[in-house]
Structure formats: structure tokens, C-alpha cells
CSV table of C-alpha atoms in Angstrom, one decimal:
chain,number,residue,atom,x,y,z
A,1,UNK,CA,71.7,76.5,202.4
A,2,UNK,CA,68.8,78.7,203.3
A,3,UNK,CA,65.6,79.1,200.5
A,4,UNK,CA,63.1,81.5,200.9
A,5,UNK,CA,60.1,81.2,197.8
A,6,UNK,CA,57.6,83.9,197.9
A,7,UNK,CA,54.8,85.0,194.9
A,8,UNK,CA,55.0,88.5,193.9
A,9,UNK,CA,52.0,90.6,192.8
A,10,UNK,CA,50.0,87.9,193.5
A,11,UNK,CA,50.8,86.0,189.9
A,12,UNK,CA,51.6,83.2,189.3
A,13,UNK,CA,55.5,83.5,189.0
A,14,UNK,CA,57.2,81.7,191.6
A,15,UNK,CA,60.6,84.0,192.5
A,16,UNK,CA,63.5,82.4,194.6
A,17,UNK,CA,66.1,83.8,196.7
A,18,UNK,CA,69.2,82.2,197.8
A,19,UNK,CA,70.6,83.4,201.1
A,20,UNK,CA,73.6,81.7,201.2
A,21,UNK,CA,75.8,82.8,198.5
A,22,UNK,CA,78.4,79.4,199.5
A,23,UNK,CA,75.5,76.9,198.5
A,24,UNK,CA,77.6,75.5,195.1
A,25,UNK,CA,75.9,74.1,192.2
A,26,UNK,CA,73.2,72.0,194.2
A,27,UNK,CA,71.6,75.2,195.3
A,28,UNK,CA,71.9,76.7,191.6
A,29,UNK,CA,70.3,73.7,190.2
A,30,UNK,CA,67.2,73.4,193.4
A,31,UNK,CA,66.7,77.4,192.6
A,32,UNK,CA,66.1,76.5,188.9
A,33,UNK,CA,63.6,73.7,189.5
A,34,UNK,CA,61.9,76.2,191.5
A,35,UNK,CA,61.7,78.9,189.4
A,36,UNK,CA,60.4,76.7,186.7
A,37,UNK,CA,57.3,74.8,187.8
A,38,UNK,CA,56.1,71.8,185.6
A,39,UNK,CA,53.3,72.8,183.6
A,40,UNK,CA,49.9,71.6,183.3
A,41,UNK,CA,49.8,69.1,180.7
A,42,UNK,CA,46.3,70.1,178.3
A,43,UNK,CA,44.5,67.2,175.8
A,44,UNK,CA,42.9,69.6,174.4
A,45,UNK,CA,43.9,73.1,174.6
A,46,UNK,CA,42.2,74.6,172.1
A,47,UNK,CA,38.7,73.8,174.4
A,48,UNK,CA,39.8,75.6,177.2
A,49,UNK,CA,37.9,78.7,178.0
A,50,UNK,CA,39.0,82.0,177.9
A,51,UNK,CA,38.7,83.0,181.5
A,52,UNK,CA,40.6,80.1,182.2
A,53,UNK,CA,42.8,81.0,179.1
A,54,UNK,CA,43.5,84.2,180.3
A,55,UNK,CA,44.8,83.2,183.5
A,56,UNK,CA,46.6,80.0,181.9
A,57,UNK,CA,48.2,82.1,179.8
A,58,UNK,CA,50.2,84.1,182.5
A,59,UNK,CA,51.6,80.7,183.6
A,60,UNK,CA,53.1,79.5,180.0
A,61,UNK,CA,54.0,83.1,179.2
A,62,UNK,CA,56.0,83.4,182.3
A,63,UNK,CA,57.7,79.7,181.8
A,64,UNK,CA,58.3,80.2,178.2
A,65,UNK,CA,60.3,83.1,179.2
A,66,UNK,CA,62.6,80.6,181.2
A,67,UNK,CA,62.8,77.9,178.9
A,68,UNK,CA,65.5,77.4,175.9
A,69,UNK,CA,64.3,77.5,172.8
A,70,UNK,CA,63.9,74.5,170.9
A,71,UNK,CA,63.8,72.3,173.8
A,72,UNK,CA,60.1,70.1,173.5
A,73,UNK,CA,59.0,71.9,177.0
A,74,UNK,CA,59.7,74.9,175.2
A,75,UNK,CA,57.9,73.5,171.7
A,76,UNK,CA,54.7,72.6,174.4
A,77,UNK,CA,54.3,75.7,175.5
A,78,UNK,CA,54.7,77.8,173.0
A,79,UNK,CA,52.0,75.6,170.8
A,80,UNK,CA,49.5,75.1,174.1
A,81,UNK,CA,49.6,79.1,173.9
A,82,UNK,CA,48.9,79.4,169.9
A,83,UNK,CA,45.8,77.0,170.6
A,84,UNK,CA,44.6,78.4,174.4
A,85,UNK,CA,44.6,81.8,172.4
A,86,UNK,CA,42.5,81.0,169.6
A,87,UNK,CA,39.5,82.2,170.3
A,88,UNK,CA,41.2,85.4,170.0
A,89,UNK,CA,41.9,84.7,166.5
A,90,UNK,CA,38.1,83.7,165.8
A,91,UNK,CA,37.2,87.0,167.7
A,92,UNK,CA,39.1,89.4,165.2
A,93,UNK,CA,37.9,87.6,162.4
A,94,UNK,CA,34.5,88.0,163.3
A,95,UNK,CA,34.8,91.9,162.9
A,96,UNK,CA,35.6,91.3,158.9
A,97,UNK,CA,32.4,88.8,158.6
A,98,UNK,CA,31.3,89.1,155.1
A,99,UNK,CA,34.1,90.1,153.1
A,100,UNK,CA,36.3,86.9,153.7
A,101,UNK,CA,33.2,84.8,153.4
A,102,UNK,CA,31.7,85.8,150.7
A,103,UNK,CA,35.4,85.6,148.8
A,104,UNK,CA,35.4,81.9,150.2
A,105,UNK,CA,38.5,83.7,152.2
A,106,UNK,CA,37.3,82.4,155.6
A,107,UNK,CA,39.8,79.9,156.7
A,108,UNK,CA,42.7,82.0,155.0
A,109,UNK,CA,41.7,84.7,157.9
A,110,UNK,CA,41.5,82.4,160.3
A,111,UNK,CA,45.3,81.3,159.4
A,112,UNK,CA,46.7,85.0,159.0
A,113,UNK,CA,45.4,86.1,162.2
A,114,UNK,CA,47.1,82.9,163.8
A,115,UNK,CA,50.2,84.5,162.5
A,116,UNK,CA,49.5,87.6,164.3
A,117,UNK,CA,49.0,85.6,167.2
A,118,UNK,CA,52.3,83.6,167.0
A,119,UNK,CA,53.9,86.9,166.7
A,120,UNK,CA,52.1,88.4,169.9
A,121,UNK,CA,53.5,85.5,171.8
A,122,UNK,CA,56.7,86.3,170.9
A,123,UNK,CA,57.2,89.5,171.5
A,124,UNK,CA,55.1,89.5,174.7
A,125,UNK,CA,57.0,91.1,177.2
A,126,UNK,CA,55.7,90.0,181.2
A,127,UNK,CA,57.4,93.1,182.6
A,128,UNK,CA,54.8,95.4,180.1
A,129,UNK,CA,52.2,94.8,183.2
A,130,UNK,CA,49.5,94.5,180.0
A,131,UNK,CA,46.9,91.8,180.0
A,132,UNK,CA,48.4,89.5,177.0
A,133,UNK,CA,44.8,89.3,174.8
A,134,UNK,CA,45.3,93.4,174.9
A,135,UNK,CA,48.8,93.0,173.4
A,136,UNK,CA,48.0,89.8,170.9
A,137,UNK,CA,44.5,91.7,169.1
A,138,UNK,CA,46.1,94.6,167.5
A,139,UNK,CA,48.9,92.0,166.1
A,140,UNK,CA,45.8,89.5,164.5
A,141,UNK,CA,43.9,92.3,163.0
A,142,UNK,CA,47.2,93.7,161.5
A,143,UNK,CA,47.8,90.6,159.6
A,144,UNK,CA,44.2,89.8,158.6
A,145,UNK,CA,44.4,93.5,157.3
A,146,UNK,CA,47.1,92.9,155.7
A,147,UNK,CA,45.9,90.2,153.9
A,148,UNK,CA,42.9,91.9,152.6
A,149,UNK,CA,45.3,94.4,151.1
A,150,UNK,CA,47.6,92.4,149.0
A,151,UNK,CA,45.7,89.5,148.7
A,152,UNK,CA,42.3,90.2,147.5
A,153,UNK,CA,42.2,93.0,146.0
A,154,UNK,CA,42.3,91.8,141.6
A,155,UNK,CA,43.9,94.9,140.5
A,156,UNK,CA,46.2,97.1,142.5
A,157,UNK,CA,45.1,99.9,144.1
A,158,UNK,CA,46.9,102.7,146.2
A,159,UNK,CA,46.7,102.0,149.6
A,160,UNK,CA,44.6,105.2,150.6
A,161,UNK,CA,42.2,104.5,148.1
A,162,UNK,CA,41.5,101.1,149.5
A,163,UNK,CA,41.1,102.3,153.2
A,164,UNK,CA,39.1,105.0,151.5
A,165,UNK,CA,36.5,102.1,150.6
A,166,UNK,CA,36.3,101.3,153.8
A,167,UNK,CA,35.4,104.7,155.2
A,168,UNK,CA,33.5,105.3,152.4
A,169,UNK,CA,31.0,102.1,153.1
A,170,UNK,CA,30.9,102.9,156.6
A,171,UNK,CA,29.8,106.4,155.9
A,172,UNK,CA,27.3,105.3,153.5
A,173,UNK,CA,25.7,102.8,156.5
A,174,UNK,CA,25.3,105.5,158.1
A,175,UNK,CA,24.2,108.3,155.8
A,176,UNK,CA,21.8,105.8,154.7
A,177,UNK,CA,19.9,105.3,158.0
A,178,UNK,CA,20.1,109.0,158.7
A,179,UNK,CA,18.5,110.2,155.0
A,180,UNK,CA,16.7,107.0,154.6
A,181,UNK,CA,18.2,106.6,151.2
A,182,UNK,CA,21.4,106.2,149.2
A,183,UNK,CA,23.6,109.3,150.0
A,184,UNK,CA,25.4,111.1,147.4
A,185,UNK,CA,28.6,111.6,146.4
A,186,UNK,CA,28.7,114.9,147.1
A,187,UNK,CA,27.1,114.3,151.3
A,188,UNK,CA,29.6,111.6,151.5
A,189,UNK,CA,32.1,113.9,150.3
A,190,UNK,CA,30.9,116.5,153.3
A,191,UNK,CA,30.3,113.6,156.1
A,192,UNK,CA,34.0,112.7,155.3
A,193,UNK,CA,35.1,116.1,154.8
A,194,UNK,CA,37.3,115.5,151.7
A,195,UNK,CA,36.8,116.0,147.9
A,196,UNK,CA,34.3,115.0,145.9
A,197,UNK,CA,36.9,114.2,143.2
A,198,UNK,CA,38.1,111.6,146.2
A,199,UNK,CA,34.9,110.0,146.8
A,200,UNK,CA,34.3,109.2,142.9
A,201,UNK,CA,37.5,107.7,142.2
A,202,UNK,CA,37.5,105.4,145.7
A,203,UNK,CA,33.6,104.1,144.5
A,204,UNK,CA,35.2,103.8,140.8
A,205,UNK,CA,38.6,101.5,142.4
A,206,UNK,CA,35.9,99.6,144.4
A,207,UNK,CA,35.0,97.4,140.9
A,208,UNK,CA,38.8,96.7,140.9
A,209,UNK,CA,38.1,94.3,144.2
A,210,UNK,CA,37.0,91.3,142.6
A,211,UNK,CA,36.9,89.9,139.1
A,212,UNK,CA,35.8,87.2,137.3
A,213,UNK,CA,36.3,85.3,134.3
A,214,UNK,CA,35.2,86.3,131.0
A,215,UNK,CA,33.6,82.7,130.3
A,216,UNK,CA,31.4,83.0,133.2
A,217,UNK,CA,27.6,83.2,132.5
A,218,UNK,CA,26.0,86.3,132.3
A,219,UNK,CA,22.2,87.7,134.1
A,220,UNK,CA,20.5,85.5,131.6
A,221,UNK,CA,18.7,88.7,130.8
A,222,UNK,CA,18.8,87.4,126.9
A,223,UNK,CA,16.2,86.9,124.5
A,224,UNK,CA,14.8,83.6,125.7
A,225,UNK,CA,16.6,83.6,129.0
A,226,UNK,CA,19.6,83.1,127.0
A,227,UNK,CA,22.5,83.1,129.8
A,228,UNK,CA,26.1,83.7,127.3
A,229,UNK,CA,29.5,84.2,128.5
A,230,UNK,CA,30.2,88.1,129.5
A,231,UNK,CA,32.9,87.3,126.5
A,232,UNK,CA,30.2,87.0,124.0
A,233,UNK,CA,28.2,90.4,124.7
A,234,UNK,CA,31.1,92.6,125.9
A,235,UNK,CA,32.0,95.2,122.6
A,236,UNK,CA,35.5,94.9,121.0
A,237,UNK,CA,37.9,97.4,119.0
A,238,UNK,CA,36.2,98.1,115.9
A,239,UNK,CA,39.1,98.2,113.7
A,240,UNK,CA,36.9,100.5,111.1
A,241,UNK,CA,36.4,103.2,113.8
A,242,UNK,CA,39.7,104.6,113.3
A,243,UNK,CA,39.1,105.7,109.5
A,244,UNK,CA,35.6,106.7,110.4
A,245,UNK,CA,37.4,109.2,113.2
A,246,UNK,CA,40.1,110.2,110.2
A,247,UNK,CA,37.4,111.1,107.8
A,248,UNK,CA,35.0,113.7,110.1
A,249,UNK,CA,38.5,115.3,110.4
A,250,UNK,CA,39.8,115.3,107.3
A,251,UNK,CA,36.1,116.3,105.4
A,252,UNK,CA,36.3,119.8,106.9
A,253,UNK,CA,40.2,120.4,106.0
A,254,UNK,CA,39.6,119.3,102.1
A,255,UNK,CA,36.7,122.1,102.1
A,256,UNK,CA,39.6,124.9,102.9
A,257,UNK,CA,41.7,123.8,100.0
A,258,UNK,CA,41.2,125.4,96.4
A,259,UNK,CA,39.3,124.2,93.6
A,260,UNK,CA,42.3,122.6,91.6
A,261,UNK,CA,43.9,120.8,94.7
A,262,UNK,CA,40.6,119.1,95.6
A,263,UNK,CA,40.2,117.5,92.0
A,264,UNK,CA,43.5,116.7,92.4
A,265,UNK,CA,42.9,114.6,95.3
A,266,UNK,CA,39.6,113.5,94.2
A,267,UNK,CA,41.3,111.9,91.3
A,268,UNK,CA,44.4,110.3,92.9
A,269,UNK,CA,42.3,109.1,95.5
A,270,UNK,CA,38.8,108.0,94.5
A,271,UNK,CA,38.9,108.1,91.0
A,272,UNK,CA,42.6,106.2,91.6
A,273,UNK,CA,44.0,108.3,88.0
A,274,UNK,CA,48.1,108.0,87.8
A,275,UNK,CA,50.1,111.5,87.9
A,276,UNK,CA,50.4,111.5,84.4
A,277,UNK,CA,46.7,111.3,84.1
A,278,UNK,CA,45.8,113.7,85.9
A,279,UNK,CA,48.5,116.1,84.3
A,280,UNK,CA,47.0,115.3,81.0
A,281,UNK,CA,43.4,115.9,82.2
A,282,UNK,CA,44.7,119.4,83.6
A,283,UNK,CA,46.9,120.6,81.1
A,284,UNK,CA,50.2,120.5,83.5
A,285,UNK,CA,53.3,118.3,83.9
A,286,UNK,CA,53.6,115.3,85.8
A,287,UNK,CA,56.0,116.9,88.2
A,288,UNK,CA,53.6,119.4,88.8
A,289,UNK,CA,51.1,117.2,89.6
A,290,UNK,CA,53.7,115.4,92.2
A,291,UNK,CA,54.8,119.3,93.4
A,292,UNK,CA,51.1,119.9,94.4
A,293,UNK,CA,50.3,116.4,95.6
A,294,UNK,CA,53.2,116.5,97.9
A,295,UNK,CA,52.3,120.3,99.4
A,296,UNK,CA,48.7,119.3,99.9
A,297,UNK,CA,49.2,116.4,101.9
A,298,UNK,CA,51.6,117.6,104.2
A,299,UNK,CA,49.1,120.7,104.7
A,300,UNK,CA,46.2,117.9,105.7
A,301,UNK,CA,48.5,116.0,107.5
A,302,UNK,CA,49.4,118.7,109.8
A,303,UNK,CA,45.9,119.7,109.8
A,304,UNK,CA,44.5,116.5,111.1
A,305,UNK,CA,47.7,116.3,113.8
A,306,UNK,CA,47.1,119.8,115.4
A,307,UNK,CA,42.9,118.6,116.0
């Protein structure tokens, strides 16, 4: 039996070739402890630096490839990757600095964007020829965005509208250095080139990103500094407003009817008079009363529907 080991492309992936095909098992089983070299064993791998990450990372990428999953060596490498790649995780993160924070969200991005990482890892492919932190990044930010879509957002909002937001504040940062003051929706609207209609509703759907409870304190803008709940000065269905509404519509509607039928329903109404009442203060029947009662109504009511 004749072995021959060389490196190709100068990485770190050792290749073996067996020359004589008649070698039997032995020479199946010395080719395979070749081809898979014993990793370094880390403490700590989550302290390594990236340079030396980067070029670590080859090495457990290309053995990880080899190994069966769910053996432990397969288990170590796999988890010395997730930690020796971290950094790339803290990296994307630090591109959404200030909205997870100030929603107490950091550590949640931090774990999403280790699931992006885990899925990088496995679905790297060595043959690719791509530097593996080029591959993993556009898998973390995927998740963390993600996450700030259906995780953060307190009412639903179309998915346009929320990267709208984004392009939106972005625009303004820059608007706002340019004019040295607040643009306007309609120079937003032109620096984005889309409607103004657009630009209004994404500003509107931005209050829809957070919320808070109704028992919360207020400003404390109150007489005194009072500081009540946003409960106990927000305004509430007044349940009087309706009949206010009914009456402005119904006032000008009365004035078109004649002289008769508006004492008629001034007296069933206000004055409260039975049909017989008011038949014997008019001089008519009580059906006629009923007849008339009946025909002006329905001509109010279909008044007051068709405003």
C-alpha cells in the first residue's frame, strides 16, 4: 500500500490518494484517519479572535463536512463554530443599535441572529469558494429582521408599510442635514419618489410600533404636576352625541312638513297627547291621526337615512 497526502489550494483540507486499489480495509480505515484530522480542542471559543476565527473556521467547516451527525465530535464542532462566530452575530446587531435597546429587545437580537448563524453553518457549502462570514451575515440580519417584523411591531402592519418606515427615517436623516430642518411630507415624498398619500400613511402606521398601557402615568403636565393614568384623560363615547347628531338632522326636515303635520308631531312627541287627543283637539278621527302619524314618519325617516 502506497499513500500519497498533499494540501490543495493551500487550505487546510488534507486530501488522500490511495494508489493501490488491493490495499483492503486497513488502507480504507488509514485513508479516513487522514482525511479527518483531530481538531483543536478550544476552552473558550467564544474568546477567540476573528482573524484567528476566520481561518479556524475553514478547519471545523471542512471536518464537520466529514463527520456523522450526532456523533459528540460532530456535536463539538458544530457548537465551537456557533461560539468562534459570534462576533458576527454581535456585529449585525450593532447595525439595529437603538431600536432593540431602547425596546429592552437587546438580548432577543442577539439570540435571533444566532439562529441565522446556526443556519449559515449548515448550509455552508466549502465547494462555494466564499469566505464563510460572507455567507453567514446576510443569514443573521435576515432573522434579526425578521424579528423586528413580527415581533415588535404592537399592531400589524403591511409589510411595505413597515420597510417604508425605515426608508422613510433614513430619508428624513438626511433631508434634515441637507435643509437644516424637518423635511416635509411632500420633499420626502420627492426624495423617495413615491406619493405623498404613501408618505402620510407610513408616518401615521409608525404610532402603531409600540404601545403602552392605559394605566401608565401621563406628562404630569396637570394642574399641580398632577401625573394621572392616560385612562383617566383620554375622551370616551358620549352616549348623548348620537341624539344630538339625530336632531341637527331631523330640525331641518320637520321645517319642510305642513303646518298640521308638525302640530301633530309636536303633540305626540313633546306635548306626549294620545291619538285620540290629538284627534279631538283637531276635529278628526283617531285613525286619521294614526294615517298621518304613520306617513310622516316614514317621510322623516327616509329623510334622515338618505343625509
Amino acid at each position: 500500500m502506497h499513500l500519497t497526502v498533499r494540501t490543495v489550494k493551500g487550505e487546510d483540507v488534507t486530501m488522500l490518494a490511495v494508489q493501490n486499489s488491493a490495499a483492503g480495509p486497513e488502507a480504507a480505515a488509514a485513508a479516513e484517519a487522514v482525511q479527518a484530522p483531530e481538531l483543536p480542542r478550544l476552552q473558550d471559543a467564544t474568546k477567540v479572535a476573528p482573524r484567528d476565527a476566520r481561518a479556524l473556521s475553514k478547519l471545523f467547516l471542512a471536518r464537520l463536512a466529514a463527520l456523522e451527525e450526532g456523533t459528540a465530535e460532530y456535536q463539538y464542532a458544530r457548537n465551537t463554530l456557533i461560539e468562534m462566530n459570534l462576533s458576527l452575530v454581535r456585529f449585525a446587531a450593532s447595525r439595529f443599535r437603538g431600536r432593540g435597546q431602547d425596546l429592552g429587545h437587546s438580548e432577543d437580537i442577539i439570540q435571533v441572529g444566532t439562529i441565522g448563524l446556526i443556519k449559515a453553518i449548515d448550509r455552508f457549502d466549502l465547494s462555494r469558494e466564499v469566505e464563510f462570514s460572507t455567507f453567514a451575515v446576510p443569514y443573521i440580519v435576515g432573522e434579526i429582521k425578521r424579528f423586528f417584523r413580527d415581533s415588535t411591531w404592537a399592531v400589524h402592519v403591511p409589510r411595505r408599510v413597515q420597510e417604508l418606515r425605515v426608508e422613510l427615517s433614513r430619508a428624513g436623516e438626511q433631508l434634515s442635514a441637507d435643509l437644516g430642518r424637518e423635511p416635509t411630507a411632500r420633499e420626502l415624498a420627492a426624495h423617495l419618489k413615491i406619493g405623498e398619500d404613501e408618505v402620510v400613511d407610513a408616518i401615521a402606521a409608525s404610532n402603531g410600533y409600540t404601545a403602552g398601557p392605559l394605566d401608565s402615568p401621563g406628562d404630569g403636565s396637570g394642574a399641580a404636576g398632577d401625573s394621572r393614568a392616560i385612562a383617566d384623560v383620554m375622551g370616551d363615547d358620549d352616549p348623548a352625541m348620537e341624539l344630538v347628531e339625530n336632531l341637527n338632522t331631523l330640525a331641518p326636515l320637520l321645517h319642510e312638513l305642513d303646518e298640521r303635520r308638525r302640530r301633530i308631531i309636536e303633540m305626540r312627541f313633546v306635548q306626549e297627547m294620545t291619538q285620540a287627543q290629538i284627534g279631538a283637539e283637531l276635529g278628526i278621527s283617531q285613525m286619521h291621526v294614526s294615517r298621518l302619524l304613520t306617513r310622516t314618519l316614514a317621510q322623516l325617516r327616509k329623510g334622515m337615512l338618505d343625509q
